[in-house]
Amino acid sequence: MKVEEIKVSLRDVRRAIKDFYNPDEWHFVTVNGTDLGGKVELKWFFAKYGEEEVFTVFTSEASYEDEIPTITYIIPSAWIAEWELADLLGLNVEGAKKGLFLDPDSPKAPLRRG
Amino acid sequence: MGNRITIPFGSQHVALPEPIRFVFQTENEKIVDVEVDVGYVHRGIEKACMTKFKYTQVGYVVARVCGLCAISHTLGYVTAVERLMEIEVPKKALYLRLLVSELDRVHSHLLAMGHLAEVAGYENLFMHTFRDRELVMELQELVTGNRIQFDYATVGGVNRDLSLEVERELREKLKDLQERCLWLKDVFENDYTIKLRWKGIGVITPEMARELNVVGPPARASGLATDARNEFNYLPFKEVGYKLITMKDGDIYARNMVRAEETLNSLEMIFNLLDGMPEGDIKVPVKGLPEGEAFVRIEAPRGELFYYLKGSKKLILDRLRIKVPTFSNIPVMKELFIGMDYADVPATVISFDPCLSCTAR
């Protein structure tokens, strides 16, 4: 597997993805959040069309209070993954509405530790 | 401007087998806005896999994400663990995994095709398709020992070997099924009413497919040549005659025909793998604990299934993430509805073969 992992600060994520992303070449898989306890590790996964096991992953860290920049200006379909981050990890993602995956009486931010 | 009417479609609806809810705003039968809700069946499976279950048990838990995609979910998880722990799976086990994975694709595609026939009002064809799907389910039971929750793959291999009797029965019944699938393809391809009803409806252009990262048969029906079987080396597909099937029109008809063609290719692959089945073990012992992170792409019947896991040398994983095909296809569904006639909604939704059990897991 060929994986290029690019670490960027949260502030630079959108610009880095904008510079990198070409929809004819790369398939946006999803964005994943992992709670590290007090902060969250975010990973944006891209797979190359037509090639075997070629990935680019953008990695960043955010605190619970940070505003996560949306990449829907660049990749319109990313909204669903971003809204999921807002629901399941309780993150403050720019433009995301809560309640797509969880009902109002569900536990809040169930994927947070502690 | 006509009267604006709000029409809720689902979460329970005669044309919708899954609990997804769309709220359409319509003007003179045309949809002008849509909202979507996918959270009716959220069961917290990722959370359970990160708190309650050992990593060796998680494969059996994720199989419960969905009855239809049970094979793919387990396969995604065990492949990720094996990559992380550098476990070399015996070749025979990989062939057996490929067998059940393609049987699963056949039954799932037949289900999707049958549902589409049903929402087009073609009940006779729906019943024919579902009768044939029943045959595949019987074969899956023969191979795995179970009709729905298969629990076939496990970390290090598979749980059950293929006996000579089962292999003989498989060949016999699959030959019969192949003929029936050829007949079904012919009907779906050439029936005048179906063409009239589905051609040019719910069109995803190649540009839309790329921009909105569509996956699975809907992507391939729009000419986007993407398939995890081709782009991720998790099973020996290329050894058994895998073909990447694409079409150009991107409408309901093309999505259905991609499934019909893929069904035939899956059956062809099954015959080839039965002919070339390797000898040897079906499982290797697993030692140690997962440390680090791994991710895999699997081509489930509905499209790309993505598993990410992270472990820190403990029995319980730090993170398990499941990204399913319908999750990826909801954004394009939402775009597609704007400007569409309300009457075309049921067939368009079903042509995506949505799976909400997977999406909300």
Coordinates of C-alpha atoms in Angstrom, one line a residue:
Chain A
M1 CA 0.0 0.0 0.0
K2 CA 1.3 3.4 -0.9
V3 CA 0.1 6.1 1.6
E4 CA 1.3 9.6 1.6
E5 CA 0.4 11.2 5.0
I6 CA 0.4 14.9 5.1
K7 CA 0.3 16.6 8.5
V8 CA -1.2 20.1 8.5
S9 CA -2.4 22.5 11.1
L10 CA -6.2 22.9 11.3
R11 CA -5.9 26.4 10.0
D12 CA -4.2 25.2 6.8
V13 CA -6.3 22.1 6.1
R14 CA -8.7 23.7 3.6
R15 CA -5.9 25.3 1.6
A16 CA -3.8 22.1 1.6
I17 CA -6.8 20.1 0.3
K18 CA -7.7 22.7 -2.2
D19 CA -4.1 22.7 -3.6
F20 CA -4.0 18.9 -3.7
Y21 CA -7.5 17.8 -4.8
N22 CA -8.3 17.1 -8.4
P23 CA -11.7 15.3 -8.8
D24 CA -10.7 13.5 -12.0
E25 CA -7.7 11.9 -10.2
W26 CA -8.7 11.5 -6.5
H27 CA -11.7 10.0 -4.8
F28 CA -12.6 11.5 -1.5
V29 CA -13.3 8.6 0.8
T30 CA -14.2 10.3 4.1
V31 CA -13.0 12.3 7.1
N32 CA -12.5 10.4 10.3
G33 CA -12.2 11.7 13.8
T34 CA -10.6 9.8 16.7
D35 CA -10.8 11.1 20.2
L36 CA -7.4 11.1 21.8
G37 CA -8.8 12.4 25.2
G38 CA -9.1 16.2 25.3
K39 CA -8.4 16.5 21.6
V40 CA -9.4 14.9 18.4
E41 CA -7.3 13.5 15.6
L42 CA -8.8 14.2 12.2
K43 CA -7.9 12.4 9.0
W44 CA -9.2 13.2 5.4
F45 CA -8.7 10.1 3.2
F46 CA -8.3 10.2 -0.6
A47 CA -7.9 7.2 -2.9
K48 CA -6.5 7.4 -6.4
Y49 CA -8.9 6.3 -9.2
G50 CA -7.7 3.4 -11.2
E51 CA -4.6 2.6 -9.2
E52 CA -4.1 -0.1 -6.7
E53 CA -3.8 1.0 -3.1
V54 CA -2.6 4.6 -3.6
F55 CA -3.8 6.9 -0.8
T56 CA -3.2 10.4 0.4
V57 CA -4.2 11.2 4.0
F58 CA -4.3 14.7 5.5
T59 CA -3.9 14.6 9.3
S60 CA -4.7 17.4 11.8
E61 CA -5.5 17.7 15.4
A62 CA -8.2 19.8 17.0
S63 CA -9.4 20.6 20.5
Y64 CA -13.1 20.1 21.4
E65 CA -13.6 23.9 21.1
D66 CA -11.9 24.5 17.8
E67 CA -13.9 25.3 14.7
I68 CA -13.2 22.6 12.1
P69 CA -13.1 24.2 8.7
T70 CA -15.5 22.7 6.2
I71 CA -14.1 21.4 2.8
T72 CA -17.5 21.4 1.1
Y73 CA -16.4 24.5 -0.9
I74 CA -13.9 22.1 -2.6
I75 CA -15.7 18.7 -2.2
P76 CA -19.4 19.3 -2.0
S77 CA -20.2 15.7 -0.9
A78 CA -18.0 16.1 2.2
W79 CA -20.9 17.6 4.2
I80 CA -22.3 14.2 5.3
A81 CA -19.0 13.1 6.9
E82 CA -18.6 16.6 8.5
W83 CA -22.1 16.5 9.9
E84 CA -21.3 13.0 11.3
L85 CA -18.3 14.5 13.1
A86 CA -20.6 17.1 14.6
D87 CA -23.1 14.5 15.8
L88 CA -20.9 11.6 17.0
L89 CA -17.9 13.6 18.3
G90 CA -19.7 16.8 19.2
L91 CA -17.3 18.9 17.2
N92 CA -18.0 22.4 16.0
V93 CA -17.7 21.9 12.2
E94 CA -18.2 25.0 10.1
G95 CA -21.8 24.9 8.7
A96 CA -22.7 21.5 10.1
K97 CA -26.1 20.9 11.6
K98 CA -26.5 18.4 14.4
G99 CA -29.2 15.8 14.4
L100 CA -28.6 13.9 11.1
F101 CA -27.4 10.7 12.7
L102 CA -28.7 11.1 16.3
D103 CA -32.1 12.0 17.6
P104 CA -32.5 14.8 20.1
D105 CA -32.9 12.3 23.0
S106 CA -29.7 10.3 22.1
P107 CA -26.5 10.6 24.1
K108 CA -24.5 13.6 23.1
A109 CA -21.1 13.1 21.4
P110 CA -21.0 9.3 22.0
L111 CA -17.6 8.7 20.5
R112 CA -15.9 11.0 22.9
R113 CA -13.8 9.3 25.6
G114 CA -14.9 9.7 29.2
Chain B
M1 CA -45.2 29.5 -9.3
G2 CA -47.6 26.8 -8.1
N3 CA -48.6 25.9 -4.6
R4 CA -45.7 24.7 -2.5
I5 CA -46.5 21.4 -0.9
T6 CA -44.4 19.5 1.7
I7 CA -44.3 15.7 1.1
P8 CA -42.6 13.5 3.6
F9 CA -41.2 10.3 1.9
G10 CA -40.3 7.7 4.5
S11 CA -39.1 6.7 7.1
Q12 CA -41.9 4.2 6.5
H13 CA -43.1 4.1 2.9
V14 CA -44.4 1.4 0.6
A15 CA -41.6 2.0 -2.0
L16 CA -38.9 2.3 0.6
P17 CA -37.4 -0.8 2.3
E18 CA -35.1 1.2 4.5
P19 CA -35.9 3.8 7.2
I20 CA -34.5 6.9 5.5
R21 CA -36.7 10.1 5.5
F22 CA -36.8 12.7 2.8
V23 CA -38.9 15.8 3.2
F24 CA -39.6 17.2 -0.3
Q25 CA -40.8 20.6 -1.0
T26 CA -42.7 20.5 -4.3
E27 CA -44.2 23.0 -6.7
N28 CA -46.6 21.5 -9.3
E29 CA -45.2 18.0 -8.8
K30 CA -41.6 19.3 -9.3
I31 CA -39.2 19.0 -6.3
V32 CA -37.7 22.3 -5.4
D33 CA -36.0 21.4 -2.1
V34 CA -35.3 18.3 0.0
E35 CA -34.1 17.5 3.5
V36 CA -32.8 14.1 4.6
D37 CA -32.7 12.3 7.9
V38 CA -30.8 9.0 8.3
G39 CA -30.7 8.6 12.0
Y40 CA -33.7 6.3 12.7
V41 CA -31.7 3.1 13.3
H42 CA -28.5 4.4 14.9
R43 CA -27.3 1.6 17.1
G44 CA -23.9 2.8 18.2
I45 CA -22.1 -0.2 16.8
E46 CA -18.8 1.7 16.5
K47 CA -19.0 2.7 20.1
A48 CA -19.8 -0.8 21.2
C49 CA -16.8 -2.1 19.2
M50 CA -14.5 0.4 21.0
T51 CA -15.8 -0.3 24.5
K52 CA -17.5 -3.7 25.0
F53 CA -15.9 -6.2 22.6
K54 CA -12.5 -7.6 22.1
Y55 CA -10.9 -7.1 18.8
T56 CA -11.3 -10.9 18.0
Q57 CA -15.1 -10.5 18.6
V58 CA -15.6 -7.3 16.6
G59 CA -15.9 -9.2 13.2
Y60 CA -19.0 -10.9 14.5
V61 CA -20.4 -7.6 15.8
V62 CA -19.9 -5.7 12.6
A63 CA -21.6 -8.6 10.7
R64 CA -24.8 -7.4 12.5
V65 CA -24.5 -3.9 11.0
C66 CA -26.7 -5.2 8.2
G67 CA -28.2 -8.5 7.2
L68 CA -27.6 -8.0 3.5
C69 CA -24.0 -6.8 3.8
A70 CA -22.9 -9.1 6.6
I71 CA -20.2 -10.8 4.5
S72 CA -18.7 -7.4 3.3
H73 CA -18.6 -5.9 6.8
T74 CA -16.8 -8.9 8.3
L75 CA -14.5 -9.0 5.4
G76 CA -13.6 -5.3 5.7
Y77 CA -12.9 -5.7 9.4
V78 CA -10.8 -8.9 9.3
T79 CA -8.8 -7.6 6.3
A80 CA -7.9 -4.4 8.3
V81 CA -6.9 -6.4 11.4
E82 CA -4.8 -8.8 9.2
R83 CA -3.1 -5.9 7.6
L84 CA -2.4 -4.3 10.9
M85 CA -1.0 -7.5 12.5
E86 CA 0.7 -8.7 9.4
I87 CA -1.1 -12.0 9.3
E88 CA -0.7 -14.0 6.2
V89 CA -4.0 -15.6 5.3
P90 CA -3.9 -19.0 3.5
K91 CA -4.8 -18.8 -0.2
K92 CA -7.6 -21.3 0.2
A93 CA -9.2 -19.0 2.8
L94 CA -8.9 -16.0 0.4
Y95 CA -10.7 -18.1 -2.4
L96 CA -13.4 -19.1 0.0
R97 CA -13.9 -15.5 1.1
L98 CA -14.1 -14.5 -2.6
L99 CA -16.7 -17.2 -3.1
V100 CA -19.0 -15.9 -0.4
S101 CA -18.4 -12.3 -1.2
E102 CA -19.5 -12.8 -4.8
L103 CA -22.5 -15.0 -3.8
D104 CA -23.4 -12.0 -1.6
R105 CA -23.1 -9.6 -4.5
V106 CA -25.4 -11.9 -6.6
H107 CA -28.1 -12.0 -4.0
S108 CA -27.9 -8.3 -3.2
H109 CA -28.0 -7.3 -6.8
L110 CA -31.0 -9.5 -7.5
L111 CA -32.7 -7.9 -4.5
A112 CA -32.0 -4.4 -5.9
M113 CA -33.2 -5.4 -9.4
G114 CA -36.3 -7.0 -7.9
H115 CA -37.2 -3.9 -5.9
L116 CA -36.8 -1.8 -8.9
A117 CA -39.2 -4.0 -10.9
E118 CA -41.6 -3.7 -8.0
V119 CA -41.6 0.1 -7.9
A120 CA -42.0 0.2 -11.7
G121 CA -45.2 -1.7 -11.1
Y122 CA -43.8 -4.9 -12.8
E123 CA -44.8 -7.3 -10.0
N124 CA -44.3 -10.5 -12.1
L125 CA -40.7 -9.6 -12.8
F126 CA -40.2 -8.7 -9.1
M127 CA -41.4 -12.2 -8.1
H128 CA -39.2 -13.9 -10.7
T129 CA -36.1 -12.0 -9.5
F130 CA -36.8 -12.7 -5.8
R131 CA -37.4 -16.4 -6.5
D132 CA -33.9 -16.5 -8.1
R133 CA -32.5 -14.6 -5.2
E134 CA -33.9 -17.3 -2.9
L135 CA -31.7 -19.8 -4.6
V136 CA -28.6 -17.8 -3.8
M137 CA -29.6 -17.5 -0.2
E138 CA -29.9 -21.3 -0.1
L139 CA -26.4 -21.6 -1.5
Q140 CA -25.1 -19.2 1.0
E141 CA -26.6 -21.3 3.8
L142 CA -25.0 -24.4 2.3
V143 CA -21.6 -22.8 2.3
T144 CA -21.6 -20.8 5.5
G145 CA -24.2 -22.7 7.6
N146 CA -26.3 -19.6 8.0
R147 CA -28.9 -17.9 5.9
I148 CA -28.4 -14.2 6.9
Q149 CA -25.8 -13.6 9.6
F150 CA -23.0 -15.6 8.1
D151 CA -20.0 -15.2 10.4
Y152 CA -17.9 -16.8 7.7
A153 CA -14.6 -14.9 7.7
T154 CA -12.6 -14.6 10.9
V155 CA -9.3 -13.0 11.7
G156 CA -6.7 -15.3 10.1
G157 CA -9.0 -17.1 7.6
V158 CA -12.5 -18.6 7.4
N159 CA -14.6 -20.7 9.8
R160 CA -15.7 -23.4 7.5
D161 CA -14.3 -25.5 4.7
L162 CA -16.1 -26.4 1.5
S163 CA -17.0 -30.0 1.4
L164 CA -17.1 -32.0 -1.9
E165 CA -20.9 -32.4 -1.6
V166 CA -21.5 -28.7 -1.1
E167 CA -19.2 -27.9 -4.1
R168 CA -21.1 -30.3 -6.3
E169 CA -24.4 -28.8 -5.3
L170 CA -23.0 -25.3 -5.8
R171 CA -22.0 -26.1 -9.3
E172 CA -25.3 -27.7 -10.2
K173 CA -27.5 -24.9 -8.8
L174 CA -25.3 -22.1 -10.0
K175 CA -25.6 -23.4 -13.5
D176 CA -29.3 -23.2 -13.2
L177 CA -29.0 -19.7 -11.7
Q178 CA -26.8 -18.6 -14.5
E179 CA -29.4 -19.4 -17.0
R180 CA -32.1 -17.7 -15.0
C181 CA -29.9 -14.6 -14.6
L182 CA -29.3 -14.5 -18.4
W183 CA -33.0 -14.6 -18.9
L184 CA -33.6 -11.8 -16.3
K185 CA -30.9 -9.7 -17.9
D186 CA -32.7 -10.1 -21.2
V187 CA -36.0 -9.0 -19.8
F188 CA -34.5 -6.0 -17.9
E189 CA -32.5 -5.0 -21.0
N190 CA -35.2 -5.3 -23.6
D191 CA -38.6 -4.8 -22.0
Y192 CA -40.3 -1.9 -23.7
T193 CA -42.1 -0.6 -20.5
I194 CA -39.0 -0.7 -18.4
K195 CA -37.0 1.3 -21.0
L196 CA -39.8 3.8 -21.2
R197 CA -40.0 4.1 -17.4
W198 CA -36.2 4.2 -16.6
K199 CA -34.3 5.6 -19.6
G200 CA -33.3 9.2 -19.0
I201 CA -34.6 9.3 -15.5
G202 CA -32.5 10.2 -12.5
V203 CA -29.4 10.9 -14.5
I204 CA -26.1 11.3 -12.8
T205 CA -23.7 12.8 -15.3
P206 CA -20.0 11.7 -15.2
E207 CA -19.1 15.2 -13.8
M208 CA -21.7 14.9 -11.0
A209 CA -20.4 11.4 -10.2
R210 CA -16.8 12.7 -9.9
E211 CA -17.6 15.9 -8.0
L212 CA -19.9 14.2 -5.5
N213 CA -17.7 11.1 -5.1
V214 CA -20.4 8.6 -6.0
V215 CA -19.5 4.9 -5.4
G216 CA -20.6 1.5 -6.5
P217 CA -23.0 0.6 -9.4
P218 CA -24.3 4.2 -9.5
A219 CA -20.8 5.5 -10.2
R220 CA -20.0 2.8 -12.7
A221 CA -23.4 3.4 -14.5
S222 CA -22.2 7.0 -15.0
G223 CA -19.0 5.9 -16.6
L224 CA -16.8 6.4 -13.5
A225 CA -14.4 3.5 -13.6
T226 CA -14.0 2.9 -9.9
D227 CA -14.3 -0.4 -8.1
A228 CA -12.5 -1.4 -4.9
R229 CA -12.0 -4.9 -6.4
N230 CA -9.8 -3.2 -9.0
E231 CA -8.2 -0.6 -6.7
F232 CA -7.6 -2.5 -3.5
N233 CA -5.9 -5.9 -3.4
Y234 CA -7.9 -7.7 -0.7
L235 CA -9.0 -10.8 -2.6
P236 CA -7.6 -12.5 -5.7
F237 CA -10.3 -11.1 -8.1
K238 CA -7.9 -10.7 -11.0
E239 CA -7.1 -14.5 -10.9
V240 CA -10.7 -15.5 -11.4
G241 CA -11.9 -13.3 -14.3
Y242 CA -13.0 -10.1 -12.7
K243 CA -14.3 -7.5 -15.2
L244 CA -14.8 -3.8 -14.4
I245 CA -18.3 -3.0 -15.8
T246 CA -19.2 0.6 -16.7
M247 CA -22.0 2.2 -18.7
K248 CA -22.4 5.8 -19.9
D249 CA -26.0 7.0 -19.4
G250 CA -26.1 7.3 -15.6
D251 CA -29.9 6.8 -15.5
I252 CA -32.0 4.2 -13.5
Y253 CA -31.8 1.9 -16.5
A254 CA -28.0 2.0 -16.6
R255 CA -27.7 1.4 -12.9
N256 CA -29.9 -1.6 -13.1
M257 CA -28.0 -3.0 -16.1
V258 CA -24.6 -2.6 -14.3
R259 CA -26.0 -4.8 -11.6
A260 CA -27.3 -7.3 -14.1
E261 CA -23.9 -7.5 -15.8
E262 CA -22.0 -7.7 -12.5
T263 CA -24.3 -10.6 -11.4
L264 CA -23.2 -12.6 -14.4
N265 CA -19.5 -11.7 -13.9
S266 CA -19.8 -12.8 -10.3
L267 CA -21.2 -16.1 -11.3
E268 CA -18.4 -16.5 -13.9
M269 CA -15.8 -15.8 -11.2
I270 CA -17.4 -18.3 -8.8
F271 CA -17.2 -21.1 -11.5
N272 CA -13.5 -20.1 -12.2
L273 CA -12.6 -20.1 -8.5
L274 CA -14.2 -23.5 -7.9
D275 CA -12.1 -24.9 -10.8
G276 CA -8.9 -23.4 -9.4
M277 CA -9.5 -23.8 -5.6
P278 CA -6.2 -24.2 -3.9
E279 CA -5.4 -26.9 -1.4
G280 CA -4.3 -26.2 2.2
D281 CA -5.4 -24.7 5.5
I282 CA -8.4 -22.4 5.8
K283 CA -7.2 -20.5 8.9
V284 CA -4.0 -19.6 10.7
P285 CA -3.7 -19.0 14.5
V286 CA -3.6 -15.4 15.5
K287 CA -1.3 -14.1 18.2
G288 CA -0.5 -10.7 19.6
L289 CA -2.6 -7.5 19.9
P290 CA -3.2 -4.9 17.3
E291 CA -1.0 -1.8 17.5
G292 CA -1.1 1.1 15.1
E293 CA -3.6 2.0 12.4
A294 CA -4.9 0.3 9.3
F295 CA -7.6 1.1 6.7
V296 CA -9.1 -0.9 3.8
R297 CA -11.5 -0.4 1.0
I298 CA -13.8 -3.3 0.1
E299 CA -16.3 -3.4 -2.8
A300 CA -19.6 -4.3 -1.1
P301 CA -22.5 -4.9 -3.4
R302 CA -23.6 -1.3 -3.0
G303 CA -20.1 0.2 -3.4
E304 CA -17.1 1.2 -1.5
L305 CA -17.0 0.1 2.1
F306 CA -14.2 1.6 4.1
Y307 CA -12.8 0.3 7.4
Y308 CA -10.4 2.2 9.6
L309 CA -9.1 0.9 12.9
K310 CA -6.6 2.0 15.4
G311 CA -5.2 -0.1 18.3
S312 CA -2.7 0.4 21.0
K313 CA -1.7 -3.2 22.0
K314 CA -4.9 -3.7 24.0
L315 CA -7.7 -6.3 23.6
I316 CA -10.1 -3.5 22.8
L317 CA -9.6 -1.1 19.8
D318 CA -9.1 2.6 20.2
R319 CA -11.1 3.4 17.2
L320 CA -13.2 1.6 14.6
R321 CA -14.7 3.6 11.8
I322 CA -17.1 2.2 9.2
K323 CA -17.9 4.2 6.1
V324 CA -20.5 2.6 4.0
P325 CA -21.6 3.0 0.3
T326 CA -25.0 4.6 1.0
F327 CA -23.3 7.2 3.2
S328 CA -21.2 8.2 0.2
N329 CA -24.2 8.3 -2.2
I330 CA -26.7 10.3 -0.1
P331 CA -25.1 13.7 -1.2
V332 CA -25.7 12.9 -4.9
M333 CA -29.2 11.5 -4.2
K334 CA -30.1 14.9 -2.6
E335 CA -28.7 16.8 -5.6
L336 CA -30.5 14.6 -8.0
F337 CA -34.0 15.2 -6.6
I338 CA -34.0 19.0 -7.2
G339 CA -36.0 19.6 -10.3
M340 CA -37.2 16.0 -10.6
D341 CA -40.9 15.0 -10.9
Y342 CA -42.1 13.6 -7.6
A343 CA -43.4 10.5 -9.4
D344 CA -39.8 9.5 -10.3
V345 CA -38.7 9.6 -6.7
P346 CA -39.4 6.0 -5.6
A347 CA -37.6 4.4 -8.6
T348 CA -34.7 6.8 -8.3
V349 CA -34.2 6.1 -4.6
I350 CA -34.4 2.3 -5.1
S351 CA -32.0 2.5 -8.1
F352 CA -29.3 3.4 -5.5
D353 CA -30.2 0.3 -3.5
P354 CA -29.9 2.3 -0.3
C355 CA -28.9 0.6 2.9
L356 CA -29.7 2.6 6.0
S357 CA -28.9 -0.1 8.5
C358 CA -25.3 0.3 7.2
T359 CA -25.4 4.1 7.1
A360 CA -26.6 4.7 10.7
R361 CA -25.0 1.5 12.0

